[in-house]
Every structure is written in structure tokens, then in C-alpha cells.
Amino acid sequence: MPKIIMPKNKTGNSKFLKMYNEAVILDMIRLHGALSKSELSRITGLSPTAAGMIASGLLEKGYLQERGEGESSGGRKPVLLELAPRSYYSVGVDMDVGCIRAVLMDITGALVCELTRPMPDPPLFEEAEAIVRDMVAGVLDEHSVAKDRLLGIGISVPGIVDMETGRIVLAPNLGWENVNFGICMGQPPGIPVFVENEAMSSAICENWVGSCKGINNFVCINIKSGVGSGIFADGRLYRGAGGSAGEVGHIAVDENGPRCGCGNYGCLETLVSSSRIVEKARKLAKQGASPGLSALQDIGEIDLDMLVKASKEGDEAAKAILIESARYLGIAVSYIVNTLNPSKVVIGKDFTRYADVVIDYLRSIVYCKALKTHASKVEIVSSPIGDRASALGAAIIPLKALFGK
Ligand SMILES: [Zn+2]
């Protein structure tokens, strides 16, 4: 339950209490599915009259809808209430090197529609911002979402963000520093805009609709142009003192490794990011060392999917690149497992494209290197959501307030 801070005056008090109770009722229905008014009273501890009145108010405002009849305990069969699909919405945008993705989500957490556009190259902030504005209008227009049915817009970026102001402090892979989406994005006017780190957005998504529902301690690692993580500790997103916890891409896994943008050598990101993996594949192809890749017409156009395809078709040299990256990732995950003792580690984004090739090997590295007590309690999985996780997580941020989170 969220922490309650009571306003001092009486009017504020009752308004706040009403909003709080509405959020509690909505959240119970989100977690348990369709419930009757008497079940809501029992679960929330509200009196039957209060629970009934609040539920009726939510029904009137369109957040809830009636669904069939529940089990009777003797008398008339009760009507069940559930979240009304396509009633209220939020928009999530994920900005990454190469791609901008916008999704429209409804209050049930369902994906309603999705748009993708290329990120400008180079990724000039003003240009990217104009594209985002256009995409947000696009998803809203496609489903004729009225302004009063839009709860907010979440934007995920691969970098350090200041949640209070919406300022992007630093997004090194996009070359952005001290730019502000929160203020510039105020379209439509009056709609709240939230900016969040992309890996934290993915962790929010996994916790709300993905593979970590009801799990209090987990780490979500994203591998794409960079490597980052979102950490849930004791049921909450852990941000750290400066708000940017989870920079696992800068765990040094090979002190003789390549120089990283951060100034150190052999950071995880320099060894397992998708751009580094593709670079290795192109080099291998040029050397004629991979039958599958060397035979391709334009070696400079080799991408991650081509590498994965070659390795699945039995090209051992191509597979060795993925296995090597899994070894470095496994070392980093073993440090994370020892330090945070999570019950689950979910690896997402580009990793999901080749997870089936390497995940057993990755698990074996973690089980070998991490403390046995910790390793025996952790489940390591590929994200079931993949590329969309950050965009969906960004869309969930405005929804969370409605459910009192
Ligand atoms: Zn680094």
C-alpha cells in the first residue's frame, strides 16, 4: 500500500481519502481480476456501503465495467466488476539508437497499438523530439483518444534522467546532455509527461505485466546499443543516492578489454553490446573465418539477425561470438547475484534474439561463479516481452498513479 500523507484541512482530507480508496479498489481489481462489491469490501477492509459507493463511482466514470455474475453464497448472484478495456489510456515512448517506438496502452495494461520510426542519424534532440510529438499524436488519433481519457505520457531514454524535472542528464549513446523532454513535450497541454531510464522502464514493465509480477527482488538487464539494468529491491524500484543505480554496463569483466566511453577498460558494455557483437561478426566475415557470414555479399551490412541465423545454421565461428558474450555477461550476472541476491534476473531487448543459443551456457557460468546459496535461488530468463519492454514500461508509469503506486 502507498504511504498515506494526510492533508491538514478537512475538505482536502475527504477528497484525498476518496482518491486513495478509489486507487485501492482499482488496484485490487487489477491484481485479482473481476470482483463483486462484497468481495471488494472483504479484501480492502472498507465497509460494504463504502466499497459499494466507491465502486459505483468508478463504474460511472468508466474505469470499471460489469461482467457477468459471480458465485452466490445463498442469495442473489452478485455482479462482478472489472477494469474497462479501452476506457482510459496512456502513451509510452522508447527512444534508442536506431529506433523510436511509441505504444498506446489501456488501463488494463493491454497494448492497443504501436508505431516505430527510425531515430534520426545523427540523433539530433530537436529532430527526435518532433518525431515523438508526431508519433504520440499518431497513436492517439488512430484510436480517437479524447484528452480527458489520456492519463499521461511516459518516455524512456538510454541514460541518466532526473525524474523530478524530466531532464535527461546524460544519454551518451544518443549524444544528449542536459536536455528536457518533460517541459518541451507538454502536448496535448495539461497531460503529465514522465521521463525514465530505459532499463528501469523495462523493470517496471516486467513487474506490471511481464515475467516478474508479484516478485519483489529482481534485476532486469537490457542489452542493445548499451547495457543497463533496472533493480527491484523489496518490491520497489531501487534508484540509489543519485537516481542512477543499475549501471551494470560498466562492471569491468576483463581488465585487458577495450577502452570504454567511461574511461575504464573491459566494461561489460564494450564486450556484449549489440554494436560490439556485430563489429566482431563483420571482422570474422572479412577474415573468411565464418562460412555463413563470409559468403554474404555485403559484409559491411551484416547485422545481429544475420549472425544469429548463421549460428543457428551450425556456423561454429558465428556461434562462438555469441557464446563469448554470454561468458562475459555470466561473469557480470554472478557479481549482481552475489551482491543483490535477487530471485530472478531477466535479460531483455536484443538478448532475446539469441537467448535460445546461449542461455543454458550463461546459466552455467553464473551457477559456477556465484555463491551456491545465491545461485541456487535465482532464476535466469530471457524477457518474454523483448524489444517492447521499455516502451510498455514507460506507458505504465502514468497508470501507476491511478492505482496508488
Ligand atoms: Zn565503462
mmCIF file of C-alpha atoms and ligand atoms in Angstrom:
data_model
loop_
_atom_site.group_PDB
_atom_site.id
_atom_site.type_symbol
_atom_site.label_atom_id
_atom_site.label_comp_id
_atom_site.label_asym_id
_atom_site.label_seq_id
_atom_site.Cartn_x
_atom_site.Cartn_y
_atom_site.Cartn_z
ATOM 1 C CA MET A 1 0.000 0.000 0.000
ATOM 2 C CA PRO A 2 1.268 3.547 -0.724
ATOM 3 C CA LYS A 3 2.318 5.694 2.198
ATOM 4 C CA ILE A 4 -0.530 7.957 3.310
ATOM 5 C CA ILE A 5 0.238 11.624 3.934
ATOM 6 C CA MET A 6 -2.856 13.307 5.287
ATOM 7 C CA PRO A 7 -3.563 16.900 4.222
ATOM 8 C CA LYS A 8 -4.419 19.171 7.195
ATOM 9 C CA ASN A 9 -7.745 20.740 6.152
ATOM 10 C CA LYS A 10 -10.958 18.723 6.281
ATOM 11 C CA THR A 11 -12.061 19.157 2.637
ATOM 12 C CA GLY A 12 -8.620 18.104 1.416
ATOM 13 C CA ASN A 13 -8.793 15.179 3.788
ATOM 14 C CA SER A 14 -12.015 13.723 2.438
ATOM 15 C CA LYS A 15 -11.028 14.336 -1.193
ATOM 16 C CA PHE A 16 -7.697 12.650 -0.578
ATOM 17 C CA LEU A 17 -9.330 9.709 1.176
ATOM 18 C CA LYS A 18 -11.777 9.245 -1.696
ATOM 19 C CA MET A 19 -8.917 9.214 -4.229
ATOM 20 C CA TYR A 20 -6.933 6.848 -2.041
ATOM 21 C CA ASN A 21 -9.841 4.422 -1.670
ATOM 22 C CA GLU A 22 -10.556 4.578 -5.405
ATOM 23 C CA ALA A 23 -6.922 3.679 -6.087
ATOM 24 C CA VAL A 24 -7.083 0.778 -3.612
ATOM 25 C CA ILE A 25 -10.247 -0.623 -5.233
ATOM 26 C CA LEU A 26 -8.828 -0.274 -8.754
ATOM 27 C CA ASP A 27 -5.592 -1.954 -7.690
ATOM 28 C CA MET A 28 -7.415 -4.889 -6.060
ATOM 29 C CA ILE A 29 -9.354 -5.461 -9.288
ATOM 30 C CA ARG A 30 -6.128 -5.165 -11.308
ATOM 31 C CA LEU A 31 -4.434 -7.779 -9.130
ATOM 32 C CA HIS A 32 -7.331 -10.197 -8.556
ATOM 33 C CA GLY A 33 -9.394 -9.797 -11.740
ATOM 34 C CA ALA A 34 -13.182 -9.324 -11.646
ATOM 35 C CA LEU A 35 -14.596 -8.900 -8.100
ATOM 36 C CA SER A 36 -18.017 -8.268 -6.605
ATOM 37 C CA LYS A 37 -18.704 -5.286 -4.329
ATOM 38 C CA SER A 38 -18.856 -7.582 -1.282
ATOM 39 C CA GLU A 39 -15.523 -9.180 -2.207
ATOM 40 C CA LEU A 40 -14.035 -5.690 -2.550
ATOM 41 C CA SER A 41 -15.309 -4.831 0.928
ATOM 42 C CA ARG A 42 -13.798 -8.021 2.365
ATOM 43 C CA ILE A 43 -10.398 -7.623 0.664
ATOM 44 C CA THR A 44 -9.955 -3.881 1.311
ATOM 45 C CA GLY A 45 -11.467 -3.758 4.800
ATOM 46 C CA LEU A 46 -13.821 -0.958 3.708
ATOM 47 C CA SER A 47 -17.420 -1.192 4.918
ATOM 48 C CA PRO A 48 -19.807 -2.765 2.378
ATOM 49 C CA THR A 49 -21.540 0.608 1.929
ATOM 50 C CA ALA A 50 -18.260 2.493 1.355
ATOM 51 C CA ALA A 51 -16.854 -0.154 -1.012
ATOM 52 C CA GLY A 52 -20.147 -0.209 -2.927
ATOM 53 C CA MET A 53 -20.294 3.581 -3.262
ATOM 54 C CA ILE A 54 -16.693 3.899 -4.431
ATOM 55 C CA ALA A 55 -17.093 1.046 -6.922
ATOM 56 C CA SER A 56 -20.309 2.631 -8.276
ATOM 57 C CA GLY A 57 -18.469 5.949 -8.715
ATOM 58 C CA LEU A 58 -15.686 4.221 -10.651
ATOM 59 C CA LEU A 59 -18.282 2.449 -12.773
ATOM 60 C CA GLU A 60 -19.932 5.788 -13.558
ATOM 61 C CA LYS A 61 -16.614 7.391 -14.552
ATOM 62 C CA GLY A 62 -15.960 4.480 -16.915
ATOM 63 C CA TYR A 63 -12.912 2.945 -15.186
ATOM 64 C CA LEU A 64 -14.877 -0.225 -14.400
ATOM 65 C CA GLN A 65 -17.448 -2.306 -16.235
ATOM 66 C CA GLU A 66 -19.806 -5.060 -15.143
ATOM 67 C CA ARG A 67 -19.002 -8.629 -16.148
ATOM 68 C CA GLY A 68 -21.482 -11.440 -15.724
ATOM 69 C CA GLU A 69 -22.405 -12.753 -12.325
ATOM 70 C CA GLY A 70 -20.232 -14.330 -9.639
ATOM 71 C CA GLU A 71 -20.820 -17.286 -7.318
ATOM 72 C CA SER A 72 -23.764 -16.840 -4.966
ATOM 73 C CA SER A 73 -23.340 -17.542 -1.263
ATOM 74 C CA GLY A 74 -27.058 -18.209 -0.906
ATOM 75 C CA GLY A 75 -28.939 -15.129 -2.152
ATOM 76 C CA ARG A 76 -28.926 -13.308 -5.481
ATOM 77 C CA LYS A 77 -25.820 -13.829 -7.638
ATOM 78 C CA PRO A 78 -23.511 -10.794 -7.312
ATOM 79 C CA VAL A 79 -22.413 -8.726 -10.323
ATOM 80 C CA LEU A 80 -18.657 -8.770 -10.919
ATOM 81 C CA LEU A 81 -16.693 -5.611 -11.681
ATOM 82 C CA GLU A 82 -13.575 -5.491 -13.858
ATOM 83 C CA LEU A 83 -11.314 -2.821 -15.371
ATOM 84 C CA ALA A 84 -12.961 -1.462 -18.514
ATOM 85 C CA PRO A 85 -10.730 -2.102 -21.543
ATOM 86 C CA ARG A 86 -10.224 0.873 -23.890
ATOM 87 C CA SER A 87 -11.646 3.319 -21.338
ATOM 88 C CA TYR A 88 -8.568 5.287 -20.242
ATOM 89 C CA TYR A 89 -5.163 5.261 -21.874
ATOM 90 C CA SER A 90 -1.516 6.141 -21.579
ATOM 91 C CA VAL A 91 1.252 6.514 -24.144
ATOM 92 C CA GLY A 92 4.769 5.122 -23.805
ATOM 93 C CA VAL A 93 7.715 6.097 -25.994
ATOM 94 C CA ASP A 94 11.083 4.355 -26.079
ATOM 95 C CA MET A 95 13.952 6.270 -27.666
ATOM 96 C CA ASP A 96 17.009 4.287 -28.614
ATOM 97 C CA VAL A 97 19.815 4.392 -31.115
ATOM 98 C CA GLY A 98 18.269 3.443 -34.449
ATOM 99 C CA CYS A 99 14.625 3.284 -33.362
ATOM 100 C CA ILE A 100 11.830 5.247 -31.686
ATOM 101 C CA ARG A 101 8.849 3.168 -30.579
ATOM 102 C CA ALA A 102 5.506 4.556 -29.369
ATOM 103 C CA VAL A 103 2.752 2.443 -27.825
ATOM 104 C CA LEU A 104 -0.802 3.164 -26.738
ATOM 105 C CA MET A 105 -1.829 1.170 -23.662
ATOM 106 C CA ASP A 106 -5.210 0.988 -21.934
ATOM 107 C CA ILE A 107 -5.789 0.813 -18.163
ATOM 108 C CA THR A 108 -5.894 -2.980 -18.220
ATOM 109 C CA GLY A 109 -2.224 -2.921 -19.332
ATOM 110 C CA ALA A 110 -3.122 -4.150 -22.826
ATOM 111 C CA LEU A 111 -1.166 -2.917 -25.822
ATOM 112 C CA VAL A 112 -3.660 -1.144 -28.084
ATOM 113 C CA CYS A 113 -1.380 -0.032 -30.909
ATOM 114 C CA GLU A 114 2.250 0.586 -31.723
ATOM 115 C CA LEU A 115 4.292 2.759 -34.092
ATOM 116 C CA THR A 116 8.013 2.596 -34.850
ATOM 117 C CA ARG A 117 10.122 5.166 -36.672
ATOM 118 C CA PRO A 118 13.869 5.352 -37.272
ATOM 119 C CA MET A 119 15.835 7.541 -34.872
ATOM 120 C CA PRO A 120 17.496 10.348 -36.889
ATOM 121 C CA ASP A 121 21.153 9.683 -37.653
ATOM 122 C CA PRO A 122 22.860 11.523 -36.033
ATOM 123 C CA PRO A 123 20.186 11.608 -33.299
ATOM 124 C CA LEU A 124 19.639 15.385 -33.030
ATOM 125 C CA PHE A 125 17.467 16.065 -29.996
ATOM 126 C CA GLU A 126 15.140 18.639 -31.626
ATOM 127 C CA GLU A 127 14.528 16.349 -34.590
ATOM 128 C CA ALA A 128 13.870 13.347 -32.338
ATOM 129 C CA GLU A 129 11.509 15.419 -30.220
ATOM 130 C CA ALA A 130 9.491 16.479 -33.286
ATOM 131 C CA ILE A 131 9.187 12.823 -34.338
ATOM 132 C CA VAL A 132 7.997 11.839 -30.841
ATOM 133 C CA ARG A 133 5.357 14.585 -30.871
ATOM 134 C CA ASP A 134 4.156 13.309 -34.234
ATOM 135 C CA MET A 135 4.087 9.679 -33.081
ATOM 136 C CA VAL A 136 2.168 10.496 -29.886
ATOM 137 C CA ALA A 137 -0.448 12.351 -31.962
ATOM 138 C CA GLY A 138 -0.457 9.375 -34.352
ATOM 139 C CA VAL A 139 -1.301 6.705 -31.765
ATOM 140 C CA LEU A 140 -3.919 8.954 -30.120
ATOM 141 C CA ASP A 141 -5.587 9.793 -33.449
ATOM 142 C CA GLU A 142 -5.637 6.188 -34.598
ATOM 143 C CA HIS A 143 -7.921 5.286 -31.700
ATOM 144 C CA SER A 144 -9.640 8.692 -31.350
ATOM 145 C CA VAL A 145 -8.495 9.009 -27.713
ATOM 146 C CA ALA A 146 -10.054 12.113 -26.128
ATOM 147 C CA LYS A 147 -7.770 14.283 -23.995
ATOM 148 C CA ASP A 148 -9.778 13.548 -20.836
ATOM 149 C CA ARG A 149 -9.161 9.818 -21.379
ATOM 150 C CA LEU A 150 -5.375 10.185 -21.588
ATOM 151 C CA LEU A 151 -3.678 9.679 -18.199
ATOM 152 C CA GLY A 152 -0.176 10.684 -19.277
ATOM 153 C CA ILE A 153 2.858 10.092 -21.450
ATOM 154 C CA GLY A 154 5.982 8.185 -20.388
ATOM 155 C CA ILE A 155 9.268 8.481 -22.258
ATOM 156 C CA SER A 156 12.150 6.066 -21.826
ATOM 157 C CA VAL A 157 15.721 7.014 -22.758
ATOM 158 C CA PRO A 158 19.004 5.117 -22.520
ATOM 159 C CA GLY A 159 20.677 7.354 -19.979
ATOM 160 C CA ILE A 160 20.582 9.144 -16.661
ATOM 161 C CA VAL A 161 17.392 11.124 -16.061
ATOM 162 C CA ASP A 162 16.194 13.484 -13.359
ATOM 163 C CA MET A 163 12.705 12.174 -12.552
ATOM 164 C CA GLU A 164 11.674 15.398 -10.767
ATOM 165 C CA THR A 165 12.246 17.716 -13.705
ATOM 166 C CA GLY A 166 12.129 15.285 -16.622
ATOM 167 C CA ARG A 167 15.641 16.411 -17.579
ATOM 168 C CA ILE A 168 17.874 13.978 -19.434
ATOM 169 C CA VAL A 169 21.151 14.459 -17.588
ATOM 170 C CA LEU A 170 23.207 12.286 -19.936
ATOM 171 C CA ALA A 171 22.351 9.824 -22.696
ATOM 172 C CA PRO A 172 25.830 9.037 -24.052
ATOM 173 C CA ASN A 173 24.775 6.714 -26.888
ATOM 174 C CA LEU A 174 22.441 9.409 -28.246
ATOM 175 C CA GLY A 175 24.883 12.252 -27.521
ATOM 176 C CA TRP A 176 22.308 14.108 -25.381
ATOM 177 C CA GLU A 177 23.260 16.069 -22.304
ATOM 178 C CA ASN A 178 21.053 18.308 -20.164
ATOM 179 C CA VAL A 179 18.041 18.346 -22.463
ATOM 180 C CA ASN A 180 14.472 18.454 -21.306
ATOM 181 C CA PHE A 181 11.594 16.435 -22.684
ATOM 182 C CA GLY A 182 9.341 16.976 -19.684
ATOM 183 C CA ILE A 183 8.723 20.627 -20.460
ATOM 184 C CA CYS A 184 9.083 20.586 -24.247
ATOM 185 C CA MET A 185 6.698 17.668 -24.631
ATOM 186 C CA GLY A 186 3.638 19.261 -22.989
ATOM 187 C CA GLN A 187 1.371 18.248 -25.883
ATOM 188 C CA PRO A 188 -1.542 17.857 -25.539
ATOM 189 C CA PRO A 189 -1.387 20.656 -22.907
ATOM 190 C CA GLY A 190 -2.033 19.650 -19.318
ATOM 191 C CA ILE A 191 -1.100 15.995 -19.834
ATOM 192 C CA PRO A 192 1.658 14.851 -17.459
ATOM 193 C CA VAL A 193 4.910 13.701 -19.026
ATOM 194 C CA PHE A 194 7.309 11.361 -17.214
ATOM 195 C CA VAL A 195 10.872 10.618 -18.314
ATOM 196 C CA GLU A 196 12.536 7.410 -17.162
ATOM 197 C CA ASN A 197 15.698 5.427 -17.805
ATOM 198 C CA GLU A 198 15.089 2.664 -20.358
ATOM 199 C CA ALA A 199 16.223 -0.270 -18.189
ATOM 200 C CA MET A 200 14.162 0.981 -15.231
ATOM 201 C CA SER A 201 11.191 1.271 -17.619
ATOM 202 C CA SER A 202 11.715 -2.358 -18.636
ATOM 203 C CA ALA A 203 11.840 -3.430 -14.988
ATOM 204 C CA ILE A 204 8.541 -1.587 -14.363
ATOM 205 C CA CYS A 205 7.063 -3.416 -17.354
ATOM 206 C CA GLU A 206 8.269 -6.853 -16.209
ATOM 207 C CA ASN A 207 6.811 -6.191 -12.754
ATOM 208 C CA TRP A 208 3.417 -4.929 -14.009
ATOM 209 C CA VAL A 209 2.631 -7.149 -16.994
ATOM 210 C CA GLY A 210 5.695 -9.319 -17.649
ATOM 211 C CA SER A 211 7.646 -12.147 -16.056
ATOM 212 C CA CYS A 212 8.129 -10.559 -12.588
ATOM 213 C CA LYS A 213 4.547 -9.950 -11.439
ATOM 214 C CA GLY A 214 4.461 -10.343 -7.663
ATOM 215 C CA ILE A 215 8.268 -10.717 -7.458
ATOM 216 C CA ASN A 216 9.889 -8.296 -5.018
ATOM 217 C CA ASN A 217 13.591 -8.790 -5.734
ATOM 218 C CA PHE A 218 14.685 -8.973 -9.337
ATOM 219 C CA VAL A 219 17.041 -7.380 -11.839
ATOM 220 C CA CYS A 220 16.170 -6.604 -15.426
ATOM 221 C CA ILE A 221 19.209 -6.278 -17.700
ATOM 222 C CA ASN A 222 18.852 -4.742 -21.152
ATOM 223 C CA ILE A 223 21.326 -5.371 -23.927
ATOM 224 C CA LYS A 224 21.172 -3.205 -27.006
ATOM 225 C CA SER A 225 23.297 -0.208 -28.063
ATOM 226 C CA GLY A 226 24.377 -0.112 -24.420
ATOM 227 C CA VAL A 227 23.892 -2.307 -21.359
ATOM 228 C CA GLY A 228 21.880 -1.182 -18.340
ATOM 229 C CA SER A 229 19.688 -2.595 -15.612
ATOM 230 C CA GLY A 230 16.641 -1.832 -13.517
ATOM 231 C CA ILE A 231 16.676 -3.195 -9.971
ATOM 232 C CA PHE A 232 13.618 -4.031 -7.862
ATOM 233 C CA ALA A 233 14.505 -4.403 -4.187
ATOM 234 C CA ASP A 234 11.856 -5.267 -1.594
ATOM 235 C CA GLY A 235 9.094 -4.567 -4.101
ATOM 236 C CA ARG A 236 10.309 -1.132 -5.173
ATOM 237 C CA LEU A 237 12.445 0.235 -7.955
ATOM 238 C CA TYR A 238 15.848 0.922 -6.438
ATOM 239 C CA ARG A 239 17.292 4.217 -7.684
ATOM 240 C CA GLY A 240 20.286 4.810 -5.420
ATOM 241 C CA ALA A 241 21.584 8.099 -3.996
ATOM 242 C CA GLY A 242 21.838 9.907 -7.327
ATOM 243 C CA GLY A 243 18.887 8.205 -9.038
ATOM 244 C CA SER A 244 21.009 6.199 -11.457
ATOM 245 C CA ALA A 245 21.564 2.807 -9.824
ATOM 246 C CA GLY A 246 21.952 -0.207 -12.090
ATOM 247 C CA GLU A 247 24.709 0.892 -14.476
ATOM 248 C CA VAL A 248 25.860 -2.711 -14.854
ATOM 249 C CA GLY A 249 27.233 -1.981 -18.334
ATOM 250 C CA HIS A 250 30.269 -0.508 -16.560
ATOM 251 C CA ILE A 251 31.111 -3.545 -14.461
ATOM 252 C CA ALA A 252 34.665 -4.397 -15.544
ATOM 253 C CA VAL A 253 34.719 -8.032 -16.686
ATOM 254 C CA ASP A 254 38.094 -8.007 -18.486
ATOM 255 C CA GLU A 255 40.759 -5.580 -17.352
ATOM 256 C CA ASN A 256 42.630 -6.123 -20.624
ATOM 257 C CA GLY A 257 39.494 -5.432 -22.633
ATOM 258 C CA PRO A 258 38.691 -2.492 -24.911
ATOM 259 C CA ARG A 259 38.540 1.109 -23.657
ATOM 260 C CA CYS A 260 35.027 2.143 -22.651
ATOM 261 C CA GLY A 261 33.388 5.555 -23.130
ATOM 262 C CA CYS A 262 33.522 5.915 -19.332
ATOM 263 C CA GLY A 263 37.344 5.860 -19.436
ATOM 264 C CA ASN A 264 37.850 2.368 -17.989
ATOM 265 C CA TYR A 265 38.829 -0.828 -19.769
ATOM 266 C CA GLY A 266 36.859 -4.010 -20.353
ATOM 267 C CA CYS A 267 33.464 -2.781 -19.145
ATOM 268 C CA LEU A 268 30.661 -5.270 -19.869
ATOM 269 C CA GLU A 269 29.167 -2.864 -22.423
ATOM 270 C CA THR A 270 32.346 -2.852 -24.532
ATOM 271 C CA LEU A 271 32.141 -6.653 -24.824
ATOM 272 C CA VAL A 272 28.458 -7.556 -25.116
ATOM 273 C CA SER A 273 26.544 -4.578 -26.552
ATOM 274 C CA SER A 274 24.883 -5.393 -29.884
ATOM 275 C CA SER A 275 27.096 -2.956 -31.797
ATOM 276 C CA ARG A 276 30.202 -4.687 -30.414
ATOM 277 C CA ILE A 277 28.851 -8.144 -31.275
ATOM 278 C CA VAL A 278 28.057 -7.011 -34.841
ATOM 279 C CA GLU A 279 31.529 -5.467 -35.141
ATOM 280 C CA LYS A 280 33.069 -8.830 -34.205
ATOM 281 C CA ALA A 281 30.848 -10.635 -36.740
ATOM 282 C CA ARG A 282 31.923 -8.314 -39.579
ATOM 283 C CA LYS A 283 35.582 -8.772 -38.660
ATOM 284 C CA LEU A 284 35.166 -12.542 -38.660
ATOM 285 C CA ALA A 285 33.460 -12.422 -42.058
ATOM 286 C CA LYS A 286 36.291 -10.276 -43.510
ATOM 287 C CA GLN A 287 38.829 -12.798 -42.273
ATOM 288 C CA GLY A 288 36.900 -15.531 -44.077
ATOM 289 C CA ALA A 289 36.625 -17.381 -40.768
ATOM 290 C CA SER A 290 32.854 -17.873 -40.818
ATOM 291 C CA PRO A 291 31.452 -19.874 -43.752
ATOM 292 C CA GLY A 292 27.944 -18.489 -43.185
ATOM 293 C CA LEU A 293 28.926 -14.827 -42.826
ATOM 294 C CA SER A 294 31.935 -14.704 -45.192
ATOM 295 C CA ALA A 295 29.713 -15.882 -48.058
ATOM 296 C CA LEU A 296 27.425 -12.829 -47.680
ATOM 297 C CA GLN A 297 27.537 -10.197 -50.459
ATOM 298 C CA ASP A 298 27.970 -7.066 -48.365
ATOM 299 C CA ILE A 299 29.967 -7.752 -45.224
ATOM 300 C CA GLY A 300 29.542 -4.136 -44.064
ATOM 301 C CA GLU A 301 25.771 -4.723 -43.817
ATOM 302 C CA ILE A 302 25.972 -7.779 -41.543
ATOM 303 C CA ASP A 303 23.624 -7.281 -38.577
ATOM 304 C CA LEU A 304 22.751 -9.145 -35.392
ATOM 305 C CA ASP A 305 19.972 -11.186 -37.004
ATOM 306 C CA MET A 306 22.357 -12.456 -39.704
ATOM 307 C CA LEU A 307 24.848 -13.513 -37.043
ATOM 308 C CA VAL A 308 22.141 -15.327 -35.062
ATOM 309 C CA LYS A 309 20.860 -17.035 -38.232
ATOM 310 C CA ALA A 310 24.387 -18.230 -39.138
ATOM 311 C CA SER A 311 24.991 -19.587 -35.643
ATOM 312 C CA LYS A 312 21.640 -21.422 -35.644
ATOM 313 C CA GLU A 313 22.515 -22.947 -39.013
ATOM 314 C CA GLY A 314 25.598 -24.535 -37.493
ATOM 315 C CA ASP A 315 28.298 -21.901 -38.167
ATOM 316 C CA GLU A 316 30.561 -22.581 -35.173
ATOM 317 C CA ALA A 317 32.626 -19.385 -35.564
ATOM 318 C CA ALA A 318 29.466 -17.255 -35.578
ATOM 319 C CA LYS A 319 28.138 -19.121 -32.544
ATOM 320 C CA ALA A 320 31.451 -18.595 -30.715
ATOM 321 C CA ILE A 321 30.884 -14.804 -30.792
ATOM 322 C CA LEU A 322 27.551 -15.181 -29.000
ATOM 323 C CA ILE A 323 28.976 -17.718 -26.529
ATOM 324 C CA GLU A 324 31.881 -15.395 -25.700
ATOM 325 C CA SER A 325 29.492 -12.516 -24.983
ATOM 326 C CA ALA A 326 27.406 -14.862 -22.789
ATOM 327 C CA ARG A 327 30.536 -15.691 -20.781
ATOM 328 C CA TYR A 328 31.220 -12.005 -20.031
ATOM 329 C CA LEU A 329 27.549 -11.469 -19.256
ATOM 330 C CA GLY A 330 27.572 -14.501 -16.969
ATOM 331 C CA ILE A 331 30.529 -13.084 -15.003
ATOM 332 C CA ALA A 332 28.705 -9.765 -14.518
ATOM 333 C CA VAL A 333 25.447 -11.529 -13.579
ATOM 334 C CA SER A 334 27.309 -13.586 -10.955
ATOM 335 C CA TYR A 335 28.527 -10.326 -9.308
ATOM 336 C CA ILE A 336 24.969 -8.983 -9.403
ATOM 337 C CA VAL A 337 23.577 -12.209 -7.930
ATOM 338 C CA ASN A 338 26.155 -12.180 -5.109
ATOM 339 C CA THR A 339 25.544 -8.502 -4.324
ATOM 340 C CA LEU A 340 21.765 -8.238 -4.581
ATOM 341 C CA ASN A 341 20.568 -11.822 -4.029
ATOM 342 C CA PRO A 342 17.642 -11.473 -6.487
ATOM 343 C CA SER A 343 15.151 -14.276 -7.079
ATOM 344 C CA LYS A 344 15.063 -13.540 -10.799
ATOM 345 C CA VAL A 345 17.311 -11.988 -13.449
ATOM 346 C CA VAL A 346 15.501 -11.105 -16.666
ATOM 347 C CA ILE A 347 17.611 -10.278 -19.718
ATOM 348 C CA GLY A 348 15.907 -8.302 -22.427
ATOM 349 C CA LYS A 349 15.986 -6.313 -25.666
ATOM 350 C CA ASP A 350 18.460 -7.701 -28.272
ATOM 351 C CA PHE A 351 19.460 -10.604 -25.996
ATOM 352 C CA THR A 352 16.037 -12.157 -26.632
ATOM 353 C CA ARG A 353 17.000 -12.640 -30.312
ATOM 354 C CA TYR A 354 19.726 -15.119 -29.450
ATOM 355 C CA ALA A 355 18.765 -16.234 -25.932
ATOM 356 C CA ASP A 356 17.985 -19.800 -27.046
ATOM 357 C CA VAL A 357 21.559 -20.149 -28.379
ATOM 358 C CA VAL A 358 23.314 -19.050 -25.173
ATOM 359 C CA ILE A 359 21.037 -19.088 -22.122
ATOM 360 C CA ASP A 360 21.987 -22.549 -20.839
ATOM 361 C CA TYR A 361 25.669 -21.645 -21.112
ATOM 362 C CA LEU A 362 25.051 -18.291 -19.407
ATOM 363 C CA ARG A 363 23.263 -20.051 -16.522
ATOM 364 C CA SER A 364 26.150 -22.496 -16.156
ATOM 365 C CA ILE A 365 28.628 -19.591 -15.817
ATOM 366 C CA VAL A 366 26.500 -17.939 -13.127
ATOM 367 C CA TYR A 367 25.995 -21.190 -11.209
ATOM 368 C CA CYS A 368 29.727 -21.825 -11.390
ATOM 369 C CA LYS A 369 30.889 -18.331 -10.341
ATOM 370 C CA ALA A 370 28.228 -17.048 -7.936
ATOM 371 C CA LEU A 371 27.872 -18.200 -4.326
ATOM 372 C CA LYS A 372 25.980 -21.508 -4.277
ATOM 373 C CA THR A 373 23.470 -20.179 -1.734
ATOM 374 C CA HIS A 374 22.608 -17.273 -4.045
ATOM 375 C CA ALA A 375 22.880 -19.112 -7.376
ATOM 376 C CA SER A 376 20.528 -21.870 -6.228
ATOM 377 C CA LYS A 377 17.762 -19.334 -5.581
ATOM 378 C CA VAL A 378 17.958 -17.287 -8.758
ATOM 379 C CA GLU A 379 16.099 -17.932 -11.976
ATOM 380 C CA ILE A 380 17.742 -16.514 -15.106
ATOM 381 C CA VAL A 381 15.400 -15.950 -18.033
ATOM 382 C CA SER A 382 15.114 -14.129 -21.327
ATOM 383 C CA SER A 383 12.442 -11.400 -21.287
ATOM 384 C CA PRO A 384 9.136 -12.648 -22.715
ATOM 385 C CA ILE A 385 8.441 -9.091 -23.864
ATOM 386 C CA GLY A 386 11.634 -8.345 -25.790
ATOM 387 C CA ASP A 387 12.027 -5.087 -27.706
ATOM 388 C CA ARG A 388 8.794 -3.527 -26.462
ATOM 389 C CA ALA A 389 9.544 -3.696 -22.708
ATOM 390 C CA SER A 390 10.825 -0.130 -22.262
ATOM 391 C CA ALA A 391 8.008 1.440 -24.296
ATOM 392 C CA LEU A 392 5.394 -0.554 -22.347
ATOM 393 C CA GLY A 393 7.118 0.295 -19.043
ATOM 394 C CA ALA A 394 7.086 3.993 -19.972
ATOM 395 C CA ALA A 395 3.337 3.716 -20.650
ATOM 396 C CA ILE A 396 2.792 2.050 -17.259
ATOM 397 C CA ILE A 397 4.331 4.991 -15.327
ATOM 398 C CA PRO A 398 1.270 7.296 -15.773
ATOM 399 C CA LEU A 399 -1.031 4.335 -14.963
ATOM 400 C CA LYS A 400 0.683 3.636 -11.661
ATOM 401 C CA ALA A 401 -0.629 6.837 -10.059
ATOM 402 C CA LEU A 402 -4.203 5.751 -10.839
ATOM 403 C CA PHE A 403 -3.585 2.512 -8.934
ATOM 404 C CA GLY A 404 -1.947 4.294 -5.997
ATOM 405 C CA LYS A 405 1.588 3.120 -6.787
HETATM 406 ZN ZN ZN B 1 32.530 1.787 -18.852
#
